PDB file of C-alpha atoms in Angstrom:
ATOM      1  CA  MET A 246      32.520 112.847  87.041  1.00 34.00           C
ATOM      2  CA  LEU A 247      29.510 111.462  88.910  1.00 37.00           C
ATOM      3  CA  ARG A 248      28.404 108.263  87.215  1.00 40.00           C
ATOM      4  CA  LEU A 249      25.120 106.634  88.246  1.00 41.00           C
ATOM      5  CA  CYS A 250      25.301 102.837  88.216  1.00 44.00           C
ATOM      6  CA  ALA A 251      22.104 100.802  88.467  1.00 41.00           C
ATOM      7  CA  LEU A 252      23.285  98.091  90.648  1.00 44.00           C
ATOM      8  CA  VAL A 253      35.255  93.104  83.022  1.00 29.00           C
ATOM      9  CA  VAL A 254      37.613  95.606  82.645  1.00 28.00           C
ATOM     10  CA  VAL A 255      38.406  94.938  78.975  1.00 30.00           C
ATOM     11  CA  ALA A 256      42.043  94.115  78.454  1.00 31.00           C
ATOM     12  CA  GLY A 257      43.920  96.572  76.274  1.00 34.00           C
ATOM     13  CA  THR A 258      44.868  93.868  73.773  1.00 36.00           C
ATOM     14  CA  ALA A 259      41.242  92.836  73.382  1.00 39.00           C
ATOM     15  CA  ALA A 260      40.164  96.439  72.791  1.00 40.00           C
ATOM     16  CA  ALA A 261      42.946  96.908  70.251  1.00 42.00           C
ATOM     17  CA  ALA A 262      41.894  93.737  68.448  1.00 42.00           C
ATOM     18  CA  ALA A 263      38.298  94.978  68.278  1.00 42.00           C
ATOM     19  CA  LEU A 264      39.457  98.277  66.810  1.00 40.00           C
ATOM     20  CA  ALA A 265      41.591  96.481  64.224  1.00 45.00           C
ATOM     21  CA  GLN A 266      38.805  94.168  63.044  1.00 48.00           C
ATOM     22  CA  SER A 267      36.075  96.818  62.790  1.00 48.00           C
ATOM     23  CA  PRO A 268      35.639  99.470  60.084  1.00 57.00           C
ATOM     24  CA  ASP A 269      37.639 102.636  60.741  1.00 81.00           C
ATOM     25  CA  ILE A 270      35.953 105.181  62.986  1.00 84.00           C
ATOM     26  CA  PRO A 271      35.809 108.042  60.427  1.00 86.00           C
ATOM     27  CA  THR A 272      33.818 105.775  58.070  1.00 88.00           C
ATOM     28  CA  LEU A 273      31.375 104.839  60.807  1.00 87.00           C
ATOM     29  CA  VAL A 274      31.048 108.472  61.916  1.00 87.00           C
ATOM     30  CA  ALA A 275      30.207 109.470  58.338  1.00 87.00           C
ATOM     31  CA  ARG A 276      27.499 106.797  58.267  1.00 88.00           C
ATOM     32  CA  LEU A 277      25.940 108.373  61.375  1.00 88.00           C
ATOM     33  CA  GLY A 278      24.848 111.232  59.104  1.00 87.00           C
ATOM     34  CA  SER A 279      23.241 108.958  56.491  1.00 87.00           C
ATOM     35  CA  ASP A 280      19.789 109.829  55.157  1.00 88.00           C
ATOM     36  CA  ASP A 281      18.740 106.238  55.939  1.00 89.00           C
ATOM     37  CA  PHE A 282      17.712 105.878  59.578  1.00 89.00           C
ATOM     38  CA  ARG A 283      18.556 102.162  59.594  1.00 90.00           C
ATOM     39  CA  GLU A 284      22.048 102.920  58.315  1.00 89.00           C
ATOM     40  CA  ARG A 285      22.562 105.449  61.117  1.00 88.00           C
ATOM     41  CA  GLU A 286      21.430 102.870  63.696  1.00 90.00           C
ATOM     42  CA  ARG A 287      23.736 100.183  62.298  1.00 89.00           C
ATOM     43  CA  ALA A 288      26.705 102.559  62.390  1.00 88.00           C
ATOM     44  CA  GLY A 289      25.927 103.399  66.024  1.00 88.00           C
ATOM     45  CA  ASP A 290      25.717  99.700  66.925  1.00 88.00           C
ATOM     46  CA  GLU A 291      29.099  99.044  65.282  1.00 88.00           C
ATOM     47  CA  LEU A 292      30.692 101.950  67.132  1.00 87.00           C
ATOM     48  CA  LEU A 293      29.409 100.522  70.428  1.00 86.00           C
ATOM     49  CA  THR A 294      31.347  97.302  69.806  1.00 86.00           C
ATOM     50  CA  LEU A 295      34.666  99.184  69.766  1.00 84.00           C
ATOM     51  CA  GLY A 296      34.772  99.624  73.532  1.00 81.00           C
ATOM     52  CA  LYS A 297      35.936 102.480  75.732  1.00 79.00           C
ATOM     53  CA  ALA A 298      39.260 102.728  73.858  1.00 81.00           C
ATOM     54  CA  SER A 299      37.411 104.505  71.036  1.00 86.00           C
ATOM     55  CA  VAL A 300      35.919 107.243  73.281  1.00 86.00           C
ATOM     56  CA  PRO A 301      38.710 109.841  72.747  1.00 87.00           C
ATOM     57  CA  GLU A 302      38.398 109.489  68.984  1.00 88.00           C
ATOM     58  CA  LEU A 303      34.603 109.765  69.155  1.00 89.00           C
ATOM     59  CA  ARG A 304      34.829 112.944  71.227  1.00 88.00           C
ATOM     60  CA  ALA A 305      37.377 114.381  68.805  1.00 89.00           C
ATOM     61  CA  ALA A 306      35.030 113.606  65.894  1.00 89.00           C
ATOM     62  CA  ARG A 307      32.177 115.293  67.755  1.00 88.00           C
ATOM     63  CA  ALA A 308      34.225 118.472  68.158  1.00 88.00           C
ATOM     64  CA  LYS A 309      34.929 118.581  64.410  1.00 89.00           C
ATOM     65  CA  THR A 310      31.518 117.736  62.949  1.00 89.00           C
ATOM     66  CA  ALA A 311      29.094 120.466  61.868  1.00 88.00           C
ATOM     67  CA  ASP A 312      26.144 118.049  61.643  1.00 89.00           C
ATOM     68  CA  PRO A 313      24.008 118.375  64.830  1.00 89.00           C
ATOM     69  CA  GLU A 314      22.551 114.868  64.376  1.00 87.00           C
ATOM     70  CA  VAL A 315      26.014 113.310  64.145  1.00 89.00           C
ATOM     71  CA  ALA A 316      27.227 115.371  67.126  1.00 89.00           C
ATOM     72  CA  ARG A 317      24.265 114.233  69.238  1.00 90.00           C
ATOM     73  CA  ARG A 318      24.782 110.585  68.353  1.00 89.00           C
ATOM     74  CA  LEU A 319      28.516 110.748  69.052  1.00 90.00           C
ATOM     75  CA  GLU A 320      27.925 112.277  72.484  1.00 89.00           C
ATOM     76  CA  VAL A 321      25.382 109.587  73.373  1.00 89.00           C
ATOM     77  CA  LEU A 322      27.703 106.830  72.149  1.00 90.00           C
ATOM     78  CA  ALA A 323      30.650 108.160  74.185  1.00 88.00           C
ATOM     79  CA  GLU A 324      28.510 108.350  77.327  1.00 86.00           C
ATOM     80  CA  ARG A 325      27.186 104.813  76.817  1.00 86.00           C
ATOM     81  CA  LEU A 326      30.654 103.375  76.258  1.00 87.00           C
ATOM     82  CA  GLU A 327      31.969 105.044  79.411  1.00 82.00           C
ATOM     83  CA  ALA A 328      28.974 103.818  81.416  1.00 82.00           C
ATOM     84  CA  ILE A 329      29.415 100.246  80.147  1.00 83.00           C
ATOM     85  CA  ALA A 330      33.094 100.276  81.114  1.00 81.00           C
ATOM     86  CA  VAL A 331      32.267 101.595  84.592  1.00 82.00           C
ATOM     87  CA  THR A 332      29.449  99.160  85.407  1.00 85.00           C
ATOM     88  CA  LYS A 333      31.281  96.006  84.330  1.00 89.00           C
ATOM     89  CA  PRO A 334      33.173  94.213  87.093  1.00 93.00           C
ATOM     90  CA  THR A 335      36.863  93.478  86.901  1.00 94.00           C
ATOM     91  CA  ARG A 336      37.078  89.789  85.960  1.00 95.00           C
ATOM     92  CA  VAL A 337      39.590  87.274  87.301  1.00 96.00           C
ATOM     93  CA  THR A 338      40.659  84.116  85.480  1.00 96.00           C
ATOM     94  CA  LEU A 339      43.046  82.061  87.602  1.00 96.00           C
ATOM     95  CA  LYS A 340      43.503  78.388  88.417  1.00 95.00           C
ATOM     96  CA  VAL A 341      45.603  77.389  91.443  1.00 94.00           C
ATOM     97  CA  GLU A 342      45.894  74.085  93.273  1.00 95.00           C
ATOM     98  CA  ARG A 343      47.224  73.875  96.823  1.00 95.00           C
ATOM     99  CA  ARG A 344      49.212  77.088  96.692  1.00 95.00           C
ATOM    100  CA  PRO A 345      49.916  79.427  99.637  1.00 94.00           C
ATOM    101  CA  GLY A 346      47.394  82.191 100.041  1.00 94.00           C
ATOM    102  CA  ARG A 347      50.082  84.888  99.816  1.00 93.00           C
ATOM    103  CA  GLU A 348      50.898  83.728  96.264  1.00 94.00           C
ATOM    104  CA  VAL A 349      47.250  83.988  95.252  1.00 95.00           C
ATOM    105  CA  PHE A 350      47.112  87.550  96.617  1.00 96.00           C
ATOM    106  CA  ASP A 351      50.189  88.332  94.516  1.00 95.00           C
ATOM    107  CA  GLU A 352      48.459  86.942  91.421  1.00 95.00           C
ATOM    108  CA  LEU A 353      45.316  88.984  92.114  1.00 95.00           C
ATOM    109  CA  ALA A 354      47.400  92.143  92.439  1.00 95.00           C
ATOM    110  CA  LYS A 355      49.236  91.362  89.197  1.00 95.00           C
ATOM    111  CA  ARG A 356      46.075  90.617  87.199  1.00 94.00           C
ATOM    112  CA  THR A 357      43.811  93.401  88.507  1.00 94.00           C
ATOM    113  CA  GLY A 358      46.166  96.187  89.582  1.00 93.00           C
ATOM    114  CA  ALA A 359      44.803  96.050  93.148  1.00 95.00           C
ATOM    115  CA  LYS A 360      47.128  96.902  96.034  1.00 95.00           C
ATOM    116  CA  PHE A 361      46.978  94.992  99.310  1.00 95.00           C
ATOM    117  CA  LEU A 362      48.226  95.856 102.789  1.00 94.00           C
ATOM    118  CA  PHE A 363      48.287  93.035 105.341  1.00 93.00           C
ATOM    119  CA  GLY A 364      47.993  93.491 109.077  1.00 87.00           C
ATOM    120  CA  GLY A 365      50.274  90.627 110.056  1.00 79.00           C
ATOM    121  CA  SER A 366      47.632  88.036 109.169  1.00 75.00           C
ATOM    122  CA  PRO A 367      48.812  84.471 108.382  1.00 74.00           C
ATOM    123  CA  ARG A 368      48.459  83.697 104.682  1.00 79.00           C
ATOM    124  CA  ASP A 369      50.478  80.489 104.380  1.00 87.00           C
ATOM    125  CA  ALA A 370      47.516  78.098 104.271  1.00 92.00           C
ATOM    126  CA  LEU A 371      47.211  76.189 100.991  1.00 95.00           C
ATOM    127  CA  VAL A 372      44.184  77.037  98.839  1.00 95.00           C
ATOM    128  CA  THR A 373      42.688  75.733  95.603  1.00 96.00           C
ATOM    129  CA  PHE A 374      40.622  77.873  93.216  1.00 96.00           C
ATOM    130  CA  ASP A 375      39.439  77.730  89.621  1.00 96.00           C
ATOM    131  CA  TRP A 376      38.198  81.196  88.655  1.00 96.00           C
ATOM    132  CA  ASP A 377      36.986  81.688  85.097  1.00 96.00           C
ATOM    133  CA  GLY A 378      35.907  85.313  84.652  1.00 95.00           C
ATOM    134  CA  THR A 379      34.897  85.565  88.318  1.00 96.00           C
ATOM    135  CA  PRO A 380      34.152  89.132  89.505  1.00 96.00           C
ATOM    136  CA  PHE A 381      37.104  90.501  91.464  1.00 97.00           C
ATOM    137  CA  LEU A 382      35.201  91.196  94.689  1.00 97.00           C
ATOM    138  CA  GLU A 383      33.707  87.695  94.657  1.00 97.00           C
ATOM    139  CA  ALA A 384      37.146  86.145  94.147  1.00 97.00           C
ATOM    140  CA  LEU A 385      38.525  88.295  96.970  1.00 97.00           C
ATOM    141  CA  ASP A 386      35.731  87.160  99.293  1.00 96.00           C
ATOM    142  CA  ARG A 387      36.385  83.498  98.523  1.00 96.00           C
ATOM    143  CA  LEU A 388      40.105  83.871  99.156  1.00 96.00           C
ATOM    144  CA  CYS A 389      39.594  85.739 102.430  1.00 94.00           C
ATOM    145  CA  ASP A 390      36.989  83.220 103.633  1.00 94.00           C
ATOM    146  CA  ALA A 391      39.398  80.350 102.948  1.00 94.00           C
ATOM    147  CA  LEU A 392      42.151  82.096 104.949  1.00 93.00           C
ATOM    148  CA  GLN A 393      39.823  83.502 107.671  1.00 92.00           C
ATOM    149  CA  LEU A 394      40.518  87.088 106.693  1.00 93.00           C
ATOM    150  CA  THR A 395      38.441  90.215 106.189  1.00 93.00           C
ATOM    151  CA  TRP A 396      39.043  93.193 103.904  1.00 95.00           C
ATOM    152  CA  GLU A 397      38.084  96.806 103.316  1.00 94.00           C
ATOM    153  CA  VAL A 398      39.234  99.511 100.909  1.00 94.00           C
ATOM    154  CA  ASN A 399      40.836 102.620 102.347  1.00 91.00           C
ATOM    155  CA  GLU A 400      38.983 105.715 101.115  1.00 86.00           C
ATOM    156  CA  PHE A 401      42.128 107.834 100.708  1.00 86.00           C
ATOM    157  CA  ASP A 402      44.718 105.654  98.985  1.00 88.00           C
ATOM    158  CA  HIS A 403      42.324 102.935  97.620  1.00 91.00           C
ATOM    159  CA  ILE A 404      44.527 100.187  99.085  1.00 94.00           C
ATOM    160  CA  ILE A 405      42.772  97.022 100.280  1.00 96.00           C
ATOM    161  CA  ARG A 406      43.462  96.443 103.986  1.00 95.00           C
ATOM    162  CA  VAL A 407      43.411  92.742 104.915  1.00 95.00           C
ATOM    163  CA  GLU A 408      43.114  91.558 108.535  1.00 92.00           C
ATOM    164  CA  GLY A 409      42.538  88.277 110.344  1.00 90.00           C
ATOM    165  CA  THR A 410      39.069  87.660 111.788  1.00 86.00           C
ATOM    166  CA  ASP A 411      36.860  84.990 113.347  1.00 85.00           C
ATOM    167  CA  GLU A 412      33.749  86.546 111.782  1.00 87.00           C
ATOM    168  CA  SER A 413      32.167  85.958 108.389  1.00 88.00           C
ATOM    169  CA  THR A 414      29.529  87.593 106.174  1.00 91.00           C
ATOM    170  CA  PRO A 415      27.363  84.764 104.821  1.00 91.00           C
ATOM    171  CA  HIS A 416      24.646  86.771 103.035  1.00 93.00           C
ATOM    172  CA  VAL A 417      26.339  88.519 100.110  1.00 95.00           C
ATOM    173  CA  ALA A 418      25.300  89.358  96.541  1.00 94.00           C
ATOM    174  CA  TYR A 419      27.362  90.784  93.675  1.00 95.00           C
ATOM    175  CA  ALA A 420      26.204  93.272  91.045  1.00 93.00           C
ATOM    176  CA  GLY A 421      28.749  94.577  88.549  1.00 92.00           C
ATOM    177  CA  PRO A 422      31.663  96.173  90.436  1.00 94.00           C
ATOM    178  CA  PHE A 423      29.648  96.177  93.686  1.00 95.00           C
ATOM    179  CA  ARG A 424      29.291  93.844  96.638  1.00 96.00           C
ATOM    180  CA  VAL A 425      26.076  94.020  98.696  1.00 95.00           C
ATOM    181  CA  ALA A 426      26.022  92.354 102.114  1.00 95.00           C
ATOM    182  CA  ALA A 427      23.071  92.016 104.489  1.00 94.00           C
ATOM    183  CA  ASP A 428      24.197  93.307 107.895  1.00 94.00           C
ATOM    184  CA  THR A 429      21.283  93.574 110.328  1.00 93.00           C
ATOM    185  CA  VAL A 430      17.655  92.450 110.485  1.00 91.00           C
ATOM    186  CA  ASP A 431      15.815  94.515 113.087  1.00 91.00           C
ATOM    187  CA  LEU A 432      12.360  93.573 114.435  1.00 88.00           C
ATOM    188  CA  LYS A 433      10.516  96.169 116.513  1.00 85.00           C
ATOM    189  CA  SER A 434       7.026  95.744 117.950  1.00 78.00           C
ATOM    190  CA  GLU A 435       5.071  97.949 120.350  1.00 75.00           C
ATOM    191  CA  VAL A 436       1.537  97.994 121.806  1.00 73.00           C
ATOM    192  CA  ARG A 437      -0.047 101.189 123.040  1.00 72.00           C
ATOM    193  CA  VAL A 438      -1.850 100.615 126.373  1.00 71.00           C
ATOM    194  CA  GLY A 439      -2.356 104.186 127.522  1.00 75.00           C
ATOM    195  CA  ARG A 440      -4.778 106.813 126.212  1.00 75.00           C
ATOM    196  CA  VAL A 441      -6.843 104.379 124.160  1.00 72.00           C
ATOM    197  CA  GLU A 442     -10.570 104.540 123.469  1.00 74.00           C
ATOM    198  CA  ARG A 443     -12.608 102.729 126.173  1.00 73.00           C
ATOM    199  CA  ARG A 444     -14.968 101.012 123.764  1.00 74.00           C
ATOM    200  CA  GLN A 445     -12.288  99.862 121.359  1.00 68.00           C
ATOM    201  CA  ALA A 446     -10.112  96.835 121.920  1.00 67.00           C
ATOM    202  CA  VAL A 447      -6.393  97.420 121.947  1.00 62.00           C
ATOM    203  CA  ALA A 448      -5.136  96.520 118.488  1.00 63.00           C
ATOM    204  CA  ARG A 449      -1.687  95.074 118.014  1.00 65.00           C
ATOM    205  CA  PRO A 450       0.023  97.077 115.264  1.00 67.00           C
ATOM    206  CA  PRO A 451       2.135  95.224 112.747  1.00 69.00           C
ATOM    207  CA  ALA A 452       5.763  94.778 113.735  1.00 75.00           C
ATOM    208  CA  GLU A 453       8.329  97.007 112.067  1.00 83.00           C
ATOM    209  CA  LEU A 454      10.927  94.966 110.207  1.00 90.00           C
ATOM    210  CA  THR A 455      14.012  96.534 108.618  1.00 93.00           C
ATOM    211  CA  VAL A 456      17.046  95.167 106.815  1.00 94.00           C
ATOM    212  CA  ARG A 457      20.315  97.116 106.853  1.00 95.00           C
ATOM    213  CA  PHE A 458      22.848  96.393 104.132  1.00 95.00           C
ATOM    214  CA  LEU A 459      26.333  97.523 103.131  1.00 95.00           C
ATOM    215  CA  VAL A 460      27.426  98.342  99.575  1.00 95.00           C
ATOM    216  CA  ARG A 461      31.144  98.082  98.796  1.00 95.00           C
ATOM    217  CA  SER A 462      32.858  98.964  95.531  1.00 94.00           C
ATOM    218  CA  GLU A 463      36.055  98.024  93.756  1.00 94.00           C
ATOM    219  CA  PRO A 464      39.104 100.215  94.528  1.00 93.00           C
ATOM    220  CA  ARG A 465      38.909 101.801  91.058  1.00 90.00           C
ATOM    221  CA  LEU A 466      35.372 103.115  91.658  1.00 90.00           C
ATOM    222  CA  PRO A 467      34.825 105.208  94.824  1.00 90.00           C
ATOM    223  CA  VAL A 468      31.216 105.523  95.983  1.00 88.00           C
ATOM    224  CA  CYS A 469      30.031 109.067  96.707  1.00 83.00           C
ATOM    225  CA  ALA A 470      26.242 108.667  96.954  1.00 87.00           C
ATOM    226  CA  LEU A 471      23.535 106.103  97.604  1.00 89.00           C
ATOM    227  CA  GLY A 472      19.953 106.607  96.471  1.00 89.00           C
ATOM    228  CA  LYS A 473      16.796 105.580  98.293  1.00 90.00           C
ATOM    229  CA  PRO A 474      16.470 101.768  98.140  1.00 93.00           C
ATOM    230  CA  VAL A 475      13.413 100.422  96.323  1.00 92.00           C
ATOM    231  CA  LEU A 476      12.070  97.088  97.600  1.00 94.00           C
ATOM    232  CA  LEU A 477      11.217  94.783  94.675  1.00 95.00           C
ATOM    233  CA  ALA A 478      10.338  91.542  96.483  1.00 95.00           C
ATOM    234  CA  ALA A 479      10.737  89.947  99.918  1.00 95.00           C
ATOM    235  CA  GLU A 480       9.496  86.713 101.452  1.00 94.00           C
ATOM    236  CA  ASP A 481       9.783  84.776 104.732  1.00 93.00           C
ATOM    237  CA  GLU A 482      10.525  81.057 105.072  1.00 94.00           C
ATOM    238  CA  LEU A 483       6.779  80.251 105.120  1.00 94.00           C
ATOM    239  CA  GLY A 484       6.242  81.812 101.701  1.00 94.00           C
ATOM    240  CA  ASN A 485       4.547  84.970 103.002  1.00 94.00           C
ATOM    241  CA  SER A 486       5.231  88.243 101.248  1.00 94.00           C
ATOM    242  CA  LEU A 487       7.069  90.816 103.358  1.00 93.00           C
ATOM    243  CA  MET A 488       6.189  93.699 101.051  1.00 93.00           C
ATOM    244  CA  PRO A 489       4.826  96.685 103.006  1.00 90.00           C
ATOM    245  CA  PRO A 490       1.492  98.231 101.998  1.00 85.00           C
ATOM    246  CA  PRO A 491       1.731 100.710  99.139  1.00 81.00           C
ATOM    247  CA  ASP A 492       2.321 104.343  99.940  1.00 73.00           C
ATOM    248  CA  PRO A 493      -1.070 106.134 100.022  1.00 70.00           C
ATOM    249  CA  ALA A 494       0.521 109.272  98.611  1.00 66.00           C
ATOM    250  CA  PRO A 495       0.264 109.388  94.809  1.00 58.00           C
ATOM    251  CA  PRO A 496       3.596 108.975  93.038  1.00 55.00           C
ATOM    252  CA  PRO A 497       5.031 112.169  91.516  1.00 59.00           C
ATOM    253  CA  THR A 498       4.398 112.591  87.826  1.00 56.00           C
ATOM    254  CA  GLY A 499       6.629 114.251  85.307  1.00 53.00           C
ATOM    255  CA  GLY A 500      10.230 115.300  85.658  1.00 52.00           C
ATOM    256  CA  PRO A 501      13.273 113.117  86.206  1.00 52.00           C
ATOM    257  CA  ALA A 502      13.462 110.599  89.050  1.00 54.00           C
ATOM    258  CA  PRO A 503      15.270 111.846  92.173  1.00 57.00           C
ATOM    259  CA  ARG A 504      18.956 110.964  92.114  1.00 62.00           C
ATOM    260  CA  PRO A 505      21.287 110.309  95.026  1.00 65.00           C
ATOM    261  CA  ALA A 506      22.883 113.432  96.437  1.00 63.00           C
ATOM    262  CA  PRO A 507      26.695 113.367  96.439  1.00 61.00           C
ATOM    263  CA  SER A 508      28.392 113.105  99.807  1.00 61.00           C
ATOM    264  CA  GLU A 509      31.881 112.217 100.988  1.00 68.00           C
ATOM    265  CA  ARG A 510      33.390 109.639  98.711  1.00 78.00           C
ATOM    266  CA  GLY A 511      34.690 106.304  99.937  1.00 87.00           C
ATOM    267  CA  HIS A 512      34.207 102.620  99.148  1.00 92.00           C
ATOM    268  CA  GLU A 513      31.330 101.823 101.503  1.00 92.00           C
ATOM    269  CA  ALA A 514      27.736 103.041 101.792  1.00 91.00           C
ATOM    270  CA  TRP A 515      24.945 101.898 104.107  1.00 93.00           C
ATOM    271  CA  GLY A 516      21.300 101.461 103.120  1.00 93.00           C
ATOM    272  CA  THR A 517      18.110 100.413 104.914  1.00 94.00           C
ATOM    273  CA  VAL A 518      14.865  98.962 103.575  1.00 94.00           C
ATOM    274  CA  ALA A 519      11.590  98.502 105.505  1.00 93.00           C
ATOM    275  CA  LEU A 520       9.600  95.234 105.371  1.00 93.00           C
ATOM    276  CA  ARG A 521       6.276  94.087 106.868  1.00 89.00           C
ATOM    277  CA  ARG A 522       6.149  91.038 109.095  1.00 87.00           C
ATOM    278  CA  ALA A 523       3.361  88.851 107.719  1.00 84.00           C
ATOM    279  CA  SER A 524       3.281  86.055 110.308  1.00 85.00           C
ATOM    280  CA  ARG A 525       4.265  85.827 113.979  1.00 83.00           C
ATOM    281  CA  HIS A 526       5.319  82.221 113.339  1.00 88.00           C
ATOM    282  CA  ALA A 527       7.928  83.157 110.729  1.00 88.00           C
ATOM    283  CA  GLU A 528      11.514  83.476 111.940  1.00 88.00           C
ATOM    284  CA  PHE A 529      13.566  84.169 108.819  1.00 90.00           C
ATOM    285  CA  VAL A 530      13.766  86.530 105.877  1.00 91.00           C
ATOM    286  CA  LYS A 531      14.113  84.003 103.057  1.00 92.00           C
ATOM    287  CA  PHE A 532      15.108  86.568 100.433  1.00 91.00           C
ATOM    288  CA  CYS A 533      15.038  90.304  99.876  1.00 92.00           C
ATOM    289  CA  ARG A 534      15.507  91.915  96.459  1.00 93.00           C
ATOM    290  CA  VAL A 535      16.287  95.631  96.387  1.00 93.00           C
ATOM    291  CA  ARG A 536      17.206  98.129  93.662  1.00 93.00           C
ATOM    292  CA  VAL A 537      19.369 101.080  94.638  1.00 91.00           C
ATOM    293  CA  GLU A 538      21.158 103.734  92.620  1.00 90.00           C
ATOM    294  CA  VAL A 539      24.835 104.163  93.423  1.00 89.00           C
ATOM    295  CA  GLY A 540      26.674 107.370  92.570  1.00 87.00           C
ATOM    296  CA  CYS A 541      30.350 106.784  91.772  1.00 86.00           C
ATOM    297  CA  VAL A 542      33.383 108.854  90.894  1.00 83.00           C
ATOM    298  CA  ALA A 543      34.127 107.353  87.490  1.00 74.00           C
ATOM    299  CA  GLU A 544      36.752 109.832  86.376  1.00 70.00           C
ATOM    300  CA  ALA A 545      38.422 113.018  87.586  1.00 66.00           C
ATOM    301  CA  ARG A 546      38.849 115.669  84.895  1.00 64.00           C
ATOM    302  CA  PRO A 547      40.676 118.898  85.782  1.00 64.00           C
ATOM    303  CA  GLU A 548      38.897 121.978  84.481  1.00 68.00           C
ATOM    304  CA  VAL A 549      41.702 124.450  85.143  1.00 73.00           C
ATOM    305  CA  VAL A 550      45.389 123.576  84.791  1.00 74.00           C
ATOM    306  CA  VAL A 551      48.002 126.096  85.900  1.00 76.00           C
ATOM    307  CA  ALA A 552      51.387 125.230  84.408  1.00 78.00           C
ATOM    308  CA  ASP A 553      53.357 127.882  86.311  1.00 83.00           C
ATOM    309  CA  ALA A 554      51.929 129.276  89.546  1.00 80.00           C
ATOM    310  CA  THR A 555      54.461 132.153  89.520  1.00 83.00           C
ATOM    311  CA  LYS A 556      52.837 133.607  86.405  1.00 81.00           C
ATOM    312  CA  CYS A 557      49.248 133.722  87.687  1.00 81.00           C
ATOM    313  CA  ARG A 558      49.285 137.340  88.873  1.00 82.00           C
ATOM    314  CA  GLY A 559      46.650 139.341  87.081  1.00 82.00           C
ATOM    315  CA  GLN A 560      45.264 136.315  85.237  1.00 80.00           C
ATOM    316  CA  LYS A 561      41.593 135.298  85.317  1.00 78.00           C
ATOM    317  CA  TYR A 562      40.482 131.656  85.476  1.00 73.00           C
ATOM    318  CA  THR A 563      37.035 130.101  85.382  1.00 68.00           C
ATOM    319  CA  GLY A 564      36.011 126.512  86.084  1.00 57.00           C
TER     320      GLY A 564
END
């Protein structure tokens, strides 16, 4: 399933507690067909509080109902609950004081289900952390920075490879289950001195400024597509806006917005955004805010299941 995430895995016990404290699902489903619009909305809001654990029951209720309004609402609710579960980061709550790094990695694996593979890197240094609902990728970055390590997720087995390094990535932001790191700022300037009009002074065109960034995802959520980045705001250290001039072409009207095209899935995707250098005296990009759609493999659902391959002769399958 391709899930589009606009840049806390709920514990099973918490989900079960929510289900136990809320009205039973059949009652809420029946209220979705109420003649009172407000009653239908309230029932939908209550169903949303049940979490992803209720999705199978909601889909089963949708298959049984003959009311098209109830069926539509149940489908929308199931999709929203699945999207909420996907776009929330895995949270880590852990307090350690002067414990070896290898023990902290063991605790992370135990609490999140992540699998680590170490390339002979030393992990005996003592570390101290107090994480209270910290996103998993942020906690992993802090641990690796303290031990001078780097990490990446293998695209085939989803195991986190950890290696020693003398390098660091200082400019990082976190959004849901994603980690976005600025990688390269490229400044390119050129002046045309040949084949110019004799009566016109040579004009210096504005320098081309681009920022390249890397999006990484949690092991549970492979990335298979990255949309076109949209620059929201950018500024240099002097307070000048780095926003490029607006596109002279009129924006398209009507129809859905273009979505990222699926490609090979993995846990990394590169993106680039263009800026405009406002002052020759500025030396730094103070901040850059970008929105990008990320396509993820949220779930794999087999469409055709063959129980016995020796009995397939003459059979027809679709899917």
